[in-house]
GROMACS .gro file of N, CA and C in nm:
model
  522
    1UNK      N    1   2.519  -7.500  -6.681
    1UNK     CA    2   2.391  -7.564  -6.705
    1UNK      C    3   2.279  -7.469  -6.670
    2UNK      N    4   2.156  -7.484  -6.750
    2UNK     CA    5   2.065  -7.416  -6.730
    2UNK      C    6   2.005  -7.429  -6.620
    3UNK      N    7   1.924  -7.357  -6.527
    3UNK     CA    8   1.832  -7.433  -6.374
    3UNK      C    9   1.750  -7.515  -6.436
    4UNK      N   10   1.697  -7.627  -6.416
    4UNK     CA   11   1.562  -7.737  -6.448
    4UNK      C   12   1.454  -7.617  -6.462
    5UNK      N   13   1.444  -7.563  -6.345
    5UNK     CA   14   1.320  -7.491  -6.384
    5UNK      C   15   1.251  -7.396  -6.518
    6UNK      N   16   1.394  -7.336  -6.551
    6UNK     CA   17   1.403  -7.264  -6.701
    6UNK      C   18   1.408  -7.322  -6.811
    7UNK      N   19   1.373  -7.268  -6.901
    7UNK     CA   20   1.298  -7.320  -7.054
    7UNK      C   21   1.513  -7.322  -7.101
    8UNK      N   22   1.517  -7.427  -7.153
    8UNK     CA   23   1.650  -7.449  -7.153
    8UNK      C   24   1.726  -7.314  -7.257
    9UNK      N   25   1.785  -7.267  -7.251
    9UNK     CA   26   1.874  -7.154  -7.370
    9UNK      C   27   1.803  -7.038  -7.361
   10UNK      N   28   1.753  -7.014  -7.228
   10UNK     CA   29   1.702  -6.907  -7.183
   10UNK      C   30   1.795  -6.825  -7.114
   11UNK      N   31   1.934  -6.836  -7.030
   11UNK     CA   32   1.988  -6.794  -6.965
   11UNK      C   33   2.103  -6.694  -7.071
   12UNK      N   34   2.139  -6.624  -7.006
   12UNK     CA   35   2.253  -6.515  -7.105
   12UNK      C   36   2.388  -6.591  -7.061
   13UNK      N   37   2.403  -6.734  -7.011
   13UNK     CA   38   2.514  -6.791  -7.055
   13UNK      C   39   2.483  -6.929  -7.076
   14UNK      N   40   2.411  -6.969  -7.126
   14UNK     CA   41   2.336  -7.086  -7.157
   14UNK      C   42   2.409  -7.129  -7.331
   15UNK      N   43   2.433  -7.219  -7.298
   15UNK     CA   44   2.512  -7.296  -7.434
   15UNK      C   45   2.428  -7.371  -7.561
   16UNK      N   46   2.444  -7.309  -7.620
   16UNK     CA   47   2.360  -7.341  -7.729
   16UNK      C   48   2.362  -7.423  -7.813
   17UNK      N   49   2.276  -7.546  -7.859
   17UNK     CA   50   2.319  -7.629  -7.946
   17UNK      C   51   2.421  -7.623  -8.028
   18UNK      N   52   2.392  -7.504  -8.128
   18UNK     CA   53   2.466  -7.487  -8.245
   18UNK      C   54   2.610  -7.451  -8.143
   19UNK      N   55   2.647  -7.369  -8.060
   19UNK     CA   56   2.797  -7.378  -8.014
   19UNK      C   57   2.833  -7.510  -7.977
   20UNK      N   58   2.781  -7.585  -7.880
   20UNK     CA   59   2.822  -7.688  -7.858
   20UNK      C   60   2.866  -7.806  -7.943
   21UNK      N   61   2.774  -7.777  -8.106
   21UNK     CA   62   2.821  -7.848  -8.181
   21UNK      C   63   2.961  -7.839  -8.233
   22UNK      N   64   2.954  -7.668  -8.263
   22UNK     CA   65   3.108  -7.610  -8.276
   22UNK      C   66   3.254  -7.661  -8.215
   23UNK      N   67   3.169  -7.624  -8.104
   23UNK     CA   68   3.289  -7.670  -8.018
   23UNK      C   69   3.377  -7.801  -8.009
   24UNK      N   70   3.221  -7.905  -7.996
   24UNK     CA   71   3.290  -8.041  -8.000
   24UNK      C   72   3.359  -8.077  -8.142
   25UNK      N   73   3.314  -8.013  -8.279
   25UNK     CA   74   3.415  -8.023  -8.369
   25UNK      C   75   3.551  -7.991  -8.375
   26UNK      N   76   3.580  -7.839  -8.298
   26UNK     CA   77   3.662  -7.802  -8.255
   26UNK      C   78   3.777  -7.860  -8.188
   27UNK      N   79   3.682  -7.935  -8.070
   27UNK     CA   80   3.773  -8.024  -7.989
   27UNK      C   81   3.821  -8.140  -8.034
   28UNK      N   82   3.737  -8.205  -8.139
   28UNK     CA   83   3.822  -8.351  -8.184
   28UNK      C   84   3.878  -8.298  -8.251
   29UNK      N   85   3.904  -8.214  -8.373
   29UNK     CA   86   4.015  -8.180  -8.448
   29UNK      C   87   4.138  -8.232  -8.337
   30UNK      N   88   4.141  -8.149  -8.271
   30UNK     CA   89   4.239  -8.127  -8.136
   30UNK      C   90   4.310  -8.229  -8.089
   31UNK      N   91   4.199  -8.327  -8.062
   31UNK     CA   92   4.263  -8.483  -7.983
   31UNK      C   93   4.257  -8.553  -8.103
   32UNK      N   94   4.171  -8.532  -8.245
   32UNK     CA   95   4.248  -8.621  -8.312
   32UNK      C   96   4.369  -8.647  -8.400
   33UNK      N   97   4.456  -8.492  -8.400
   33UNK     CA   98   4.522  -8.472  -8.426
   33UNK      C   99   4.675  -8.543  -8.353
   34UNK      N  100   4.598  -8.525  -8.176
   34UNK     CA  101   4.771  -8.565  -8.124
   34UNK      C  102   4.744  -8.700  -8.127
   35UNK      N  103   4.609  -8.764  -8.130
   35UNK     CA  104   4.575  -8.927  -8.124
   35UNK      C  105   4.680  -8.990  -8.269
   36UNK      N  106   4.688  -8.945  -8.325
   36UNK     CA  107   4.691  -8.942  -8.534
   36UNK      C  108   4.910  -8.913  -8.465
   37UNK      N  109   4.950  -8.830  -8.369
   37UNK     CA  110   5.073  -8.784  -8.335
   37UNK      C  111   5.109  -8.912  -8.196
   38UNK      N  112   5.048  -8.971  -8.174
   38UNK     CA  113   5.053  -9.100  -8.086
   38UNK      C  114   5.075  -8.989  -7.921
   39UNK      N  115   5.007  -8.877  -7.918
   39UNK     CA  116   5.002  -8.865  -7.779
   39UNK      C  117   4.839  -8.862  -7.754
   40UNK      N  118   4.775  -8.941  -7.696
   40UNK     CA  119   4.646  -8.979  -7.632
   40UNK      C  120   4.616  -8.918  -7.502
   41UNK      N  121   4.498  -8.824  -7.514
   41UNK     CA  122   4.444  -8.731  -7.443
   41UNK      C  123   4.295  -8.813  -7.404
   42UNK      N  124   4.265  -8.805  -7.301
   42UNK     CA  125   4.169  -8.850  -7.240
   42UNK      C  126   4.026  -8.736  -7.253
   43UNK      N  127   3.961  -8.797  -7.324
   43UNK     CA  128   3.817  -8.669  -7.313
   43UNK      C  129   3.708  -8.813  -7.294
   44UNK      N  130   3.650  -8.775  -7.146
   44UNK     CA  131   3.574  -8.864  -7.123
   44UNK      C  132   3.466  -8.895  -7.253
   45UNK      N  133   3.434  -8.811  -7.307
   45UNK     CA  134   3.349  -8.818  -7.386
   45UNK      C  135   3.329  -8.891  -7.514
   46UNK      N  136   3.473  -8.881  -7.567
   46UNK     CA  137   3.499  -8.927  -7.669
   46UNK      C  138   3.543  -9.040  -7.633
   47UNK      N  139   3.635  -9.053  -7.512
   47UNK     CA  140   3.657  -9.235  -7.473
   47UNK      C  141   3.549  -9.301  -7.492
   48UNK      N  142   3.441  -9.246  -7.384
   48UNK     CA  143   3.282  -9.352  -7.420
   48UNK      C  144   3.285  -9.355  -7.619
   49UNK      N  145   3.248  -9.312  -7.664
   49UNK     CA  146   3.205  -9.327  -7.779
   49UNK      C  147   3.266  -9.423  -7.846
   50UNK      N  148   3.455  -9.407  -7.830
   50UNK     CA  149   3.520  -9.547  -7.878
   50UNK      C  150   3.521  -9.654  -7.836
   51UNK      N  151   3.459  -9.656  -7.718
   51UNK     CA  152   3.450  -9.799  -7.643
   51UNK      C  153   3.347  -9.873  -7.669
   52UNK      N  154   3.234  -9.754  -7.700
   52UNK     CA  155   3.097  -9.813  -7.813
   52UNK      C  156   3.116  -9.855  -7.952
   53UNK      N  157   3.216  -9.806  -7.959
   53UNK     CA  158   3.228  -9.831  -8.107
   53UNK      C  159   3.338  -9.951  -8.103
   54UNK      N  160   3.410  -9.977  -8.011
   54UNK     CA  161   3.470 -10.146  -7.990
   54UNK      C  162   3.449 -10.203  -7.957
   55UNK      N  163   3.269 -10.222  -7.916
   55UNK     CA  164   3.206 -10.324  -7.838
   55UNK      C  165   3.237 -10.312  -7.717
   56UNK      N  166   3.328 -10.176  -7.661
   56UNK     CA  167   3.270 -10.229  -7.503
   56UNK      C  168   3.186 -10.147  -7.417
   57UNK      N  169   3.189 -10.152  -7.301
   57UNK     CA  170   3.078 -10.066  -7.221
   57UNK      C  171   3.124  -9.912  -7.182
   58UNK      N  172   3.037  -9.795  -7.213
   58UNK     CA  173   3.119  -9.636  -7.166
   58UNK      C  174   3.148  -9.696  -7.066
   59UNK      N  175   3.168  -9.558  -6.968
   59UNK     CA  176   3.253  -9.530  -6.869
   59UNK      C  177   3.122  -9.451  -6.808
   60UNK      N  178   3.042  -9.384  -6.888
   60UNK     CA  179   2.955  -9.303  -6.789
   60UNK      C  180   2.785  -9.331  -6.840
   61UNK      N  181   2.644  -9.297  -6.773
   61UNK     CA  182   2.576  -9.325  -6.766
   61UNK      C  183   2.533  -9.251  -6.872
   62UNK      N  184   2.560  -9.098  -6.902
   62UNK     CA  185   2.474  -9.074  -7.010
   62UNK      C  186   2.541  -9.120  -7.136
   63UNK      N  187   2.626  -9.182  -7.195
   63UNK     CA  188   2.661  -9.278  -7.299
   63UNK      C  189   2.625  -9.437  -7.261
   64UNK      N  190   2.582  -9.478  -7.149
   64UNK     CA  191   2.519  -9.643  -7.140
   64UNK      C  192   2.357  -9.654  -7.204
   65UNK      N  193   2.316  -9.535  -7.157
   65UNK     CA  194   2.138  -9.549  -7.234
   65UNK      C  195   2.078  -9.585  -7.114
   66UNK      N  196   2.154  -9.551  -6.981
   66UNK     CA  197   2.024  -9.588  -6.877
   66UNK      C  198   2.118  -9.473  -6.737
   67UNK      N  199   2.024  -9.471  -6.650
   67UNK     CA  200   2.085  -9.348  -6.539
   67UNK      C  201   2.170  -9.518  -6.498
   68UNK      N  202   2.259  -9.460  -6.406
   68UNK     CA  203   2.356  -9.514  -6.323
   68UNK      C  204   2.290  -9.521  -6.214
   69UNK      N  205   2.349  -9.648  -6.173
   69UNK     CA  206   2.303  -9.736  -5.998
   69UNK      C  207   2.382  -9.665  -5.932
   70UNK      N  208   2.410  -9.520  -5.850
   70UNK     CA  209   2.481  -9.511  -5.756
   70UNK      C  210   2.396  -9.333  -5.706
   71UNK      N  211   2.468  -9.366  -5.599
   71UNK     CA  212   2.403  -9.244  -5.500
   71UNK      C  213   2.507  -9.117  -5.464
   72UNK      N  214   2.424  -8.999  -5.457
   72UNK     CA  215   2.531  -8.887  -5.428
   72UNK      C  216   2.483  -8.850  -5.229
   73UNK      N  217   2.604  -8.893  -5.219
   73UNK     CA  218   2.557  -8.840  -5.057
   73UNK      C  219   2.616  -8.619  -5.014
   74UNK      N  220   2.513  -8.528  -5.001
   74UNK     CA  221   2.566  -8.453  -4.947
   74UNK      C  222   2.633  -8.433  -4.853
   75UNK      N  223   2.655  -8.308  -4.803
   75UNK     CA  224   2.767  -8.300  -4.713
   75UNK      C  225   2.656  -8.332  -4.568
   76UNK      N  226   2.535  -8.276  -4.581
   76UNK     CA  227   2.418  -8.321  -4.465
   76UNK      C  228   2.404  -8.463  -4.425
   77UNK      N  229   2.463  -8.556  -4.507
   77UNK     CA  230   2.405  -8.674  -4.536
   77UNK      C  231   2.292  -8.731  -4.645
   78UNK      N  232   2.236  -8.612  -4.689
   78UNK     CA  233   2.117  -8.615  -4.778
   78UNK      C  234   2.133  -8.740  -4.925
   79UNK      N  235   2.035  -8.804  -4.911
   79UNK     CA  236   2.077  -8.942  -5.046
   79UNK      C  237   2.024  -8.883  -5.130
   80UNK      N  238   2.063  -8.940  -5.254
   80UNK     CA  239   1.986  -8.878  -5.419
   80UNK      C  240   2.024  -8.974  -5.568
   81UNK      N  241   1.962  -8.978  -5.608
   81UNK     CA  242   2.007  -9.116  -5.723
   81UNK      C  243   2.077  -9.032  -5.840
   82UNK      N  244   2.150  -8.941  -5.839
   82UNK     CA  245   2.263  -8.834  -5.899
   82UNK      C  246   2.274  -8.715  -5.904
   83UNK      N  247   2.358  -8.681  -5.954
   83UNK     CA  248   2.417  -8.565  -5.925
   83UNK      C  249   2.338  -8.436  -5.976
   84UNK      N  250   2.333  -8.435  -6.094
   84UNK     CA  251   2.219  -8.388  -6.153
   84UNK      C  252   2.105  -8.359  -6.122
   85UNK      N  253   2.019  -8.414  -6.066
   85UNK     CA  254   1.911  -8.454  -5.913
   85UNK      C  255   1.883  -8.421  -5.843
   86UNK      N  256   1.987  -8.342  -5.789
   86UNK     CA  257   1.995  -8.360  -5.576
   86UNK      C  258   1.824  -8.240  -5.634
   87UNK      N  259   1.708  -8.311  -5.602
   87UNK     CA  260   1.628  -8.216  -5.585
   87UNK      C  261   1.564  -8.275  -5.472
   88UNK      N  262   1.422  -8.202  -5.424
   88UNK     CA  263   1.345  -8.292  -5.364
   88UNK      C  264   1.272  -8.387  -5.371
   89UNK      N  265   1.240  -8.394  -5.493
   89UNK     CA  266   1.127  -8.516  -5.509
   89UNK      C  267   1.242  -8.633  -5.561
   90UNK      N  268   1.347  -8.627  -5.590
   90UNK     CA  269   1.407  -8.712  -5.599
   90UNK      C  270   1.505  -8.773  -5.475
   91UNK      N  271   1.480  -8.707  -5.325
   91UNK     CA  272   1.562  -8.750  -5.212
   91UNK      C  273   1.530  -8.888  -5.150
   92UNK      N  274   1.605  -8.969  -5.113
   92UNK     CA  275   1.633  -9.065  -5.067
   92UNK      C  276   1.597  -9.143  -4.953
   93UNK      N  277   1.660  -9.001  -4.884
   93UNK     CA  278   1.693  -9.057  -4.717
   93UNK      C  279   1.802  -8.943  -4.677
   94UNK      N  280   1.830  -8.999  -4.532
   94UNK     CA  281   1.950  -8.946  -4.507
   94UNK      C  282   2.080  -9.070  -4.489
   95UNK      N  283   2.162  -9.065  -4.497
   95UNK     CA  284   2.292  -9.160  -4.490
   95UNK      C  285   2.280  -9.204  -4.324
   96UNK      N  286   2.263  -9.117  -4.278
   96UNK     CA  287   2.292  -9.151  -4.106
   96UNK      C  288   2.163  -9.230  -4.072
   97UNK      N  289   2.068  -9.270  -4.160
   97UNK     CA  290   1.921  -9.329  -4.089
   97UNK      C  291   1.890  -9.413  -4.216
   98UNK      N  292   1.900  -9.412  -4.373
   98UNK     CA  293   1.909  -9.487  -4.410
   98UNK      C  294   2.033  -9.522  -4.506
   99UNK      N  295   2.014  -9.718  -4.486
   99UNK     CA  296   2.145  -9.755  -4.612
   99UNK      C  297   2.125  -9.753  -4.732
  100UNK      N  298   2.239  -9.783  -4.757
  100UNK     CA  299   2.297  -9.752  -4.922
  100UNK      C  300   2.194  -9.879  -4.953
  101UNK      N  301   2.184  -9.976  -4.935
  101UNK     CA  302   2.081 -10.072  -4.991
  101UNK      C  303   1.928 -10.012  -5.005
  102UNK      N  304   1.918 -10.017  -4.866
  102UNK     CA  305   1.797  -9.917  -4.900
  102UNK      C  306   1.736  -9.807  -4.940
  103UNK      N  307   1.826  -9.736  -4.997
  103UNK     CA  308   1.811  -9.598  -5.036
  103UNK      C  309   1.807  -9.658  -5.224
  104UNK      N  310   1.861  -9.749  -5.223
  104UNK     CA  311   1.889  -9.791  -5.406
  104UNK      C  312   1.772  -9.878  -5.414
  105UNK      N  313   1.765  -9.956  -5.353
  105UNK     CA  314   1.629 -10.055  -5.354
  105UNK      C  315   1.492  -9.989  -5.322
  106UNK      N  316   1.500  -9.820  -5.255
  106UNK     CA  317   1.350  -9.758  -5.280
  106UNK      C  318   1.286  -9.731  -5.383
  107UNK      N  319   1.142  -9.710  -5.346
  107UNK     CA  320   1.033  -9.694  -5.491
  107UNK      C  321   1.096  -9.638  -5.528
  108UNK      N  322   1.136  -9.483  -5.468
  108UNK     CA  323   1.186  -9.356  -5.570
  108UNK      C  324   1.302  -9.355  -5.640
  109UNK      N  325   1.394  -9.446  -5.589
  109UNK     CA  326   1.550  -9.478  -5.681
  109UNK      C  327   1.489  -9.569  -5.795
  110UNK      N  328   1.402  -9.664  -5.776
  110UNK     CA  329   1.355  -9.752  -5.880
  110UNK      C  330   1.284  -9.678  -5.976
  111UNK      N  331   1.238  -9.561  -5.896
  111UNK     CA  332   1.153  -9.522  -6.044
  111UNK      C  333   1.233  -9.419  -6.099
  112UNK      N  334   1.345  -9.371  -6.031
  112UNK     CA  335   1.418  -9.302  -6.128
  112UNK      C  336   1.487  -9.382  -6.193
  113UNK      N  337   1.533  -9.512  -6.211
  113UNK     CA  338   1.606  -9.531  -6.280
  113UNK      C  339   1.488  -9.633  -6.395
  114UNK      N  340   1.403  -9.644  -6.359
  114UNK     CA  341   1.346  -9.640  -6.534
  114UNK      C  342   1.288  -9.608  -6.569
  115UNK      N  343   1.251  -9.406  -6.535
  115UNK     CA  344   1.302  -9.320  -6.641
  115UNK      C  345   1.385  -9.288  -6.681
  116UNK      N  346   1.554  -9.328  -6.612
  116UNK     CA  347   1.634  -9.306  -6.711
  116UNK      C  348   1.656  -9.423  -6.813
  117UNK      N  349   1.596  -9.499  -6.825
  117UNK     CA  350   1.575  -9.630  -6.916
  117UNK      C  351   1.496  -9.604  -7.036
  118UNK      N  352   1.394  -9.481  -7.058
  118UNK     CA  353   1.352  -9.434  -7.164
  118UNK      C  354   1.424  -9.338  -7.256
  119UNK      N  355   1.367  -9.290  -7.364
  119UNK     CA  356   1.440  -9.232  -7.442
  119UNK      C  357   1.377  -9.124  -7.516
  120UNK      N  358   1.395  -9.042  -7.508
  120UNK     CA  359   1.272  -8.948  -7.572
  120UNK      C  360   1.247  -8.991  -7.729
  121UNK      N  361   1.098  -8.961  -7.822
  121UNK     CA  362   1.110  -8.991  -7.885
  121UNK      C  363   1.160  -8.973  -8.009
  122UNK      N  364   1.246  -8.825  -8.005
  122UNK     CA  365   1.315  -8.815  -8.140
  122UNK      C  366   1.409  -8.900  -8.120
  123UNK      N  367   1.473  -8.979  -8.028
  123UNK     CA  368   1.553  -9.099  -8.050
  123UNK      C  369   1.565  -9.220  -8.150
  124UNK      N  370   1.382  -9.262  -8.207
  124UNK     CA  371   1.369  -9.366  -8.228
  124UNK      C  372   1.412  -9.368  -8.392
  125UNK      N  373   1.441  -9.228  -8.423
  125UNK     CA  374   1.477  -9.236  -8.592
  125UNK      C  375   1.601  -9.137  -8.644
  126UNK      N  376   1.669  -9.153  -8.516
  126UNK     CA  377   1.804  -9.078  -8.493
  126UNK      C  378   1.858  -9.223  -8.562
  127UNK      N  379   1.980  -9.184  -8.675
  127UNK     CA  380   2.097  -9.245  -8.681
  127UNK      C  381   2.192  -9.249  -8.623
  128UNK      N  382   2.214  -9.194  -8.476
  128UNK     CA  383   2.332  -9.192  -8.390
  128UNK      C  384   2.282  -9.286  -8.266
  129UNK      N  385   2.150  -9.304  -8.281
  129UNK     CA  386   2.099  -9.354  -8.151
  129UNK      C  387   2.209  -9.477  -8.109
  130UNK      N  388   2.291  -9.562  -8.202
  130UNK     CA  389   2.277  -9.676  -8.113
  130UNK      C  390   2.448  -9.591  -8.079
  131UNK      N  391   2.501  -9.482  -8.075
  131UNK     CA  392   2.614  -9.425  -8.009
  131UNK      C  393   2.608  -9.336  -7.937
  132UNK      N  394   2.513  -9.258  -7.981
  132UNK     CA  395   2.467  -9.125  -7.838
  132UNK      C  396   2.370  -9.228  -7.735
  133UNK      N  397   2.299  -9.307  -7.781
  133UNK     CA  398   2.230  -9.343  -7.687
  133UNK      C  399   2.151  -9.241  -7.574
  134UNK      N  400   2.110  -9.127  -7.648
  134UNK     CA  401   2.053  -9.049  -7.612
  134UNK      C  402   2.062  -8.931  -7.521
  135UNK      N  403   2.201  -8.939  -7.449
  135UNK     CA  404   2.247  -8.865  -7.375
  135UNK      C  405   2.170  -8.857  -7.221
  136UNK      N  406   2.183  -8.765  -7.121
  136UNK     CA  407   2.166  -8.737  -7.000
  136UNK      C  408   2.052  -8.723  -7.026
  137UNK      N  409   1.937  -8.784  -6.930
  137UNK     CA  410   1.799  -8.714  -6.928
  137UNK      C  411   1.810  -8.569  -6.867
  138UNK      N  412   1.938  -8.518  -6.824
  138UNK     CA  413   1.925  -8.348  -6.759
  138UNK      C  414   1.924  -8.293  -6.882
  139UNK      N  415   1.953  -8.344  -6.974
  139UNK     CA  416   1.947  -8.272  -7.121
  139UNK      C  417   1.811  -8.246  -7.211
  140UNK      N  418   1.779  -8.348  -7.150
  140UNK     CA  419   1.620  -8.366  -7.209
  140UNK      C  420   1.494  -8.290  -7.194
  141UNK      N  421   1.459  -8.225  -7.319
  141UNK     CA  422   1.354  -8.126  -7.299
  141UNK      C  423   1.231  -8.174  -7.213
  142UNK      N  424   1.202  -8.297  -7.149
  142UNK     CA  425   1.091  -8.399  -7.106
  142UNK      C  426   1.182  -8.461  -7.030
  143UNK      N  427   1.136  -8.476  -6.884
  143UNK     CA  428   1.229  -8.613  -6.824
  143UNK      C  429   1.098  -8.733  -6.861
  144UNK      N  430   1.169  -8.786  -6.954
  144UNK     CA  431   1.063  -8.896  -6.988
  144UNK      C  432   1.095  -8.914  -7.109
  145UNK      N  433   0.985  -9.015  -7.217
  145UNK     CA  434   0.980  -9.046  -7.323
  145UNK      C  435   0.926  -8.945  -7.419
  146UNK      N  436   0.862  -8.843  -7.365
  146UNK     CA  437   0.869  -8.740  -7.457
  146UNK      C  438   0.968  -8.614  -7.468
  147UNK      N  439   0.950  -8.560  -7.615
  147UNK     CA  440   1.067  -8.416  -7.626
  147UNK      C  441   1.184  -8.519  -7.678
  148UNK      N  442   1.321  -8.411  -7.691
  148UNK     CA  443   1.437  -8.481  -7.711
  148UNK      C  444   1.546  -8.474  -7.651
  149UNK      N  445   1.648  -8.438  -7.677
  149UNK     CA  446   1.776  -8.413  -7.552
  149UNK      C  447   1.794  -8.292  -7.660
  150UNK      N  448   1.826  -8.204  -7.550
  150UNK     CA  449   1.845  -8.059  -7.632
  150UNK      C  450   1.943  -8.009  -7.718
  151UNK      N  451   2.051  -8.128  -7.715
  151UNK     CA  452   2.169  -8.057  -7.807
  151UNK      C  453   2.166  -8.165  -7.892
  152UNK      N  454   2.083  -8.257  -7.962
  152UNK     CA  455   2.027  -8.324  -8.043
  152UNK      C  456   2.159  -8.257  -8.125
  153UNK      N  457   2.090  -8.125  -8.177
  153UNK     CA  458   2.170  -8.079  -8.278
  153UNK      C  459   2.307  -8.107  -8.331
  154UNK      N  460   2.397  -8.047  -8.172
  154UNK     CA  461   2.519  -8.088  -8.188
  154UNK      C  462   2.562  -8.203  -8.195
  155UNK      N  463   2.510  -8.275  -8.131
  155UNK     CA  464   2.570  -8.427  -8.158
  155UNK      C  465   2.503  -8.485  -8.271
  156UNK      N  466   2.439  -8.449  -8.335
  156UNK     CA  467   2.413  -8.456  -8.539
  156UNK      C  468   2.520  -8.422  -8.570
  157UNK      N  469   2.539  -8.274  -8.545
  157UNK     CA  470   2.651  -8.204  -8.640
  157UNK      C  471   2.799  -8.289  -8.583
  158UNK      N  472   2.794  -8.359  -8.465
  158UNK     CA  473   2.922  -8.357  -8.406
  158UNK      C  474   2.957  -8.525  -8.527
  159UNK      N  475   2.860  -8.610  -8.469
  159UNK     CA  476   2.865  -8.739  -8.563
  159UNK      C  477   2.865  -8.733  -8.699
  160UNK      N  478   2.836  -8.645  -8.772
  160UNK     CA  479   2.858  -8.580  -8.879
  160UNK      C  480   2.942  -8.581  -8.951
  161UNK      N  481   3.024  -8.460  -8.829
  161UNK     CA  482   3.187  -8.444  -8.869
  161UNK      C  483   3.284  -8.543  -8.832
  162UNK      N  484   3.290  -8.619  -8.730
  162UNK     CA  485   3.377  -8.689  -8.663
  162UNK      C  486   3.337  -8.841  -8.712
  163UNK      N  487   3.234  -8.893  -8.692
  163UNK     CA  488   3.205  -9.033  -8.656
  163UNK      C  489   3.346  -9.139  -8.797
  164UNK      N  490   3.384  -9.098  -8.913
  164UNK     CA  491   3.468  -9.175  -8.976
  164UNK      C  492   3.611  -9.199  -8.898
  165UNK      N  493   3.671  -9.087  -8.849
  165UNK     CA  494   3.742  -8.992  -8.753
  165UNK      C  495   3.732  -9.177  -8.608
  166UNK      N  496   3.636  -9.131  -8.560
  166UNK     CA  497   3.597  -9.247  -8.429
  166UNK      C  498   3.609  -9.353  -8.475
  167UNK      N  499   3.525  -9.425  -8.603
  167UNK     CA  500   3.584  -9.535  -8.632
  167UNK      C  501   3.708  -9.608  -8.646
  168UNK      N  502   3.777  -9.484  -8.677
  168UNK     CA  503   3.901  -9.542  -8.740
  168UNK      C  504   4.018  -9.586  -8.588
  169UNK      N  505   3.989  -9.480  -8.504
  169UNK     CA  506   4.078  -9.488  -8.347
  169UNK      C  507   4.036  -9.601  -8.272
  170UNK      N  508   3.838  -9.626  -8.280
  170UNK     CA  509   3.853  -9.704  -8.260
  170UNK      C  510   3.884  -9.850  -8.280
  171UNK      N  511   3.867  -9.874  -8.397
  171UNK     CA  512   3.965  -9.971  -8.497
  171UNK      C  513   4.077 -10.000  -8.435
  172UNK      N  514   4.155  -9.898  -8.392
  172UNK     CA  515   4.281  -9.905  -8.322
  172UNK      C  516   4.292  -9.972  -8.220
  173UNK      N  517   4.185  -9.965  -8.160
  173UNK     CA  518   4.145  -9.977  -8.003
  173UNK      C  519   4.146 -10.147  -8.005
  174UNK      N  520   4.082 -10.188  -8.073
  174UNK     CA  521   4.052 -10.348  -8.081
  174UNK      C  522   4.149 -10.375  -8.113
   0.00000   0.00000   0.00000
C-alpha cells in the first residue's frame, strides 16, 4: 500500500490500477476454473461478491458499503476504529483507561464511521456500485464523498470480465 500521505501510484512499488485489474482477471480464471472442477478455494474477495450476489451480507467492510464497528487495539494498548487508521487523529483511547464501549460510542469513532458511510462521487453512476459498493475508503482518492476509489479501473475491468462468471457460482450458492 501506498503511505496516506503520498499521491497514490507514486511509489516504485505501488500497484497500479491497470495491474490490479490484470491480476484479478488472472486470478478468477484460476478459482474459476477449480470452482467449474468442484474444488472451492476461498478468496475473501470474491466470496464477498457471491454472497452479494445471493442476497447475503460480505464478510468484510469494504464490500458492506460502510467502515466496520470494531476496534484495533495495539500492542501499547492504543484504540483505533481500523486497521487501516491506526493514525492520530483517528485514536481512541488507550485500552487500559478506556472501554471498548466507550471508545466505539466516541465522537471520533462516530464520525469515522459515517464517513465510511459515504461514497465518493464517481460511485453514483458506476454500474458495479450496488457490488463493489465502493470499496475501502483507504482506497479512496478523498476520504469522503469526493474523488473515487483508485482502482475504480480495475474493478470495471474486473466486473467486466468476470461478473457472468459470479453470477453463475453464485446461482450455485442459493
Amino acid at each position: 500500500l501506498d503511505p496516506l500521505e503520498a499521491p497514490r501510484g507514486s511509489m516504485p512499488y505501488s500497484l497500479s490500477p491497470q495491474r490490479y485489474g490484470h491480476f484479478l482477471c488472472g486470478l478468477f480464471d484460476c478459482w474459476y476454473r477449480d470452482w467449474q472442477a468442484g474444488r472451492y478455494v476461498s478468496i475473501r474477495l470474491f466470496d464477498d461478491y457471491l454472497r452479494i450476489l445471493a442476497g447475503r451480507p460480505p464478510s468484510t467492510c469494504a464490500a458492506s458499503g460502510a467502515c466496520g464497528s470494531y476496534l484495533v487495539v495495539e500492542g501499547d494498548g492504543s484504540l483505533y476504529p481500523c486497521d487501516f487508521f491506526v493514525l492520530d487523529e483517528w485514536y481512541l483511547g488507550n485500552i487500559n483507561e478506556t472501554g471498548v464501549t466507550q471508545a466505539m460510542n466516541s465522537p471520533r469513532s462516530q464520525e469515522f464511521l459515517a464517513r465510511g458511510r459515504t461514497r465518493p462521487e464517481g460511485c453514483a453512476q458506476c454500474p458495479y456500485l450496488a457490488i463493489c459498493r465502493g470499496g475501502c475508503p483507504r482506497d479512496w482518492t478523498a476520504f469522503g464523498p469526493q474523488g473515487e476509489n483508485y482502482y475504480c479501473p480495475a474493478f470495471r475491468q474486473f466486473f467486466d470480465y468476470a461478473l457472468p462468471r459470479l453470477r453463475q457460482a453464485a446461482a450455485a450458492l442459493r
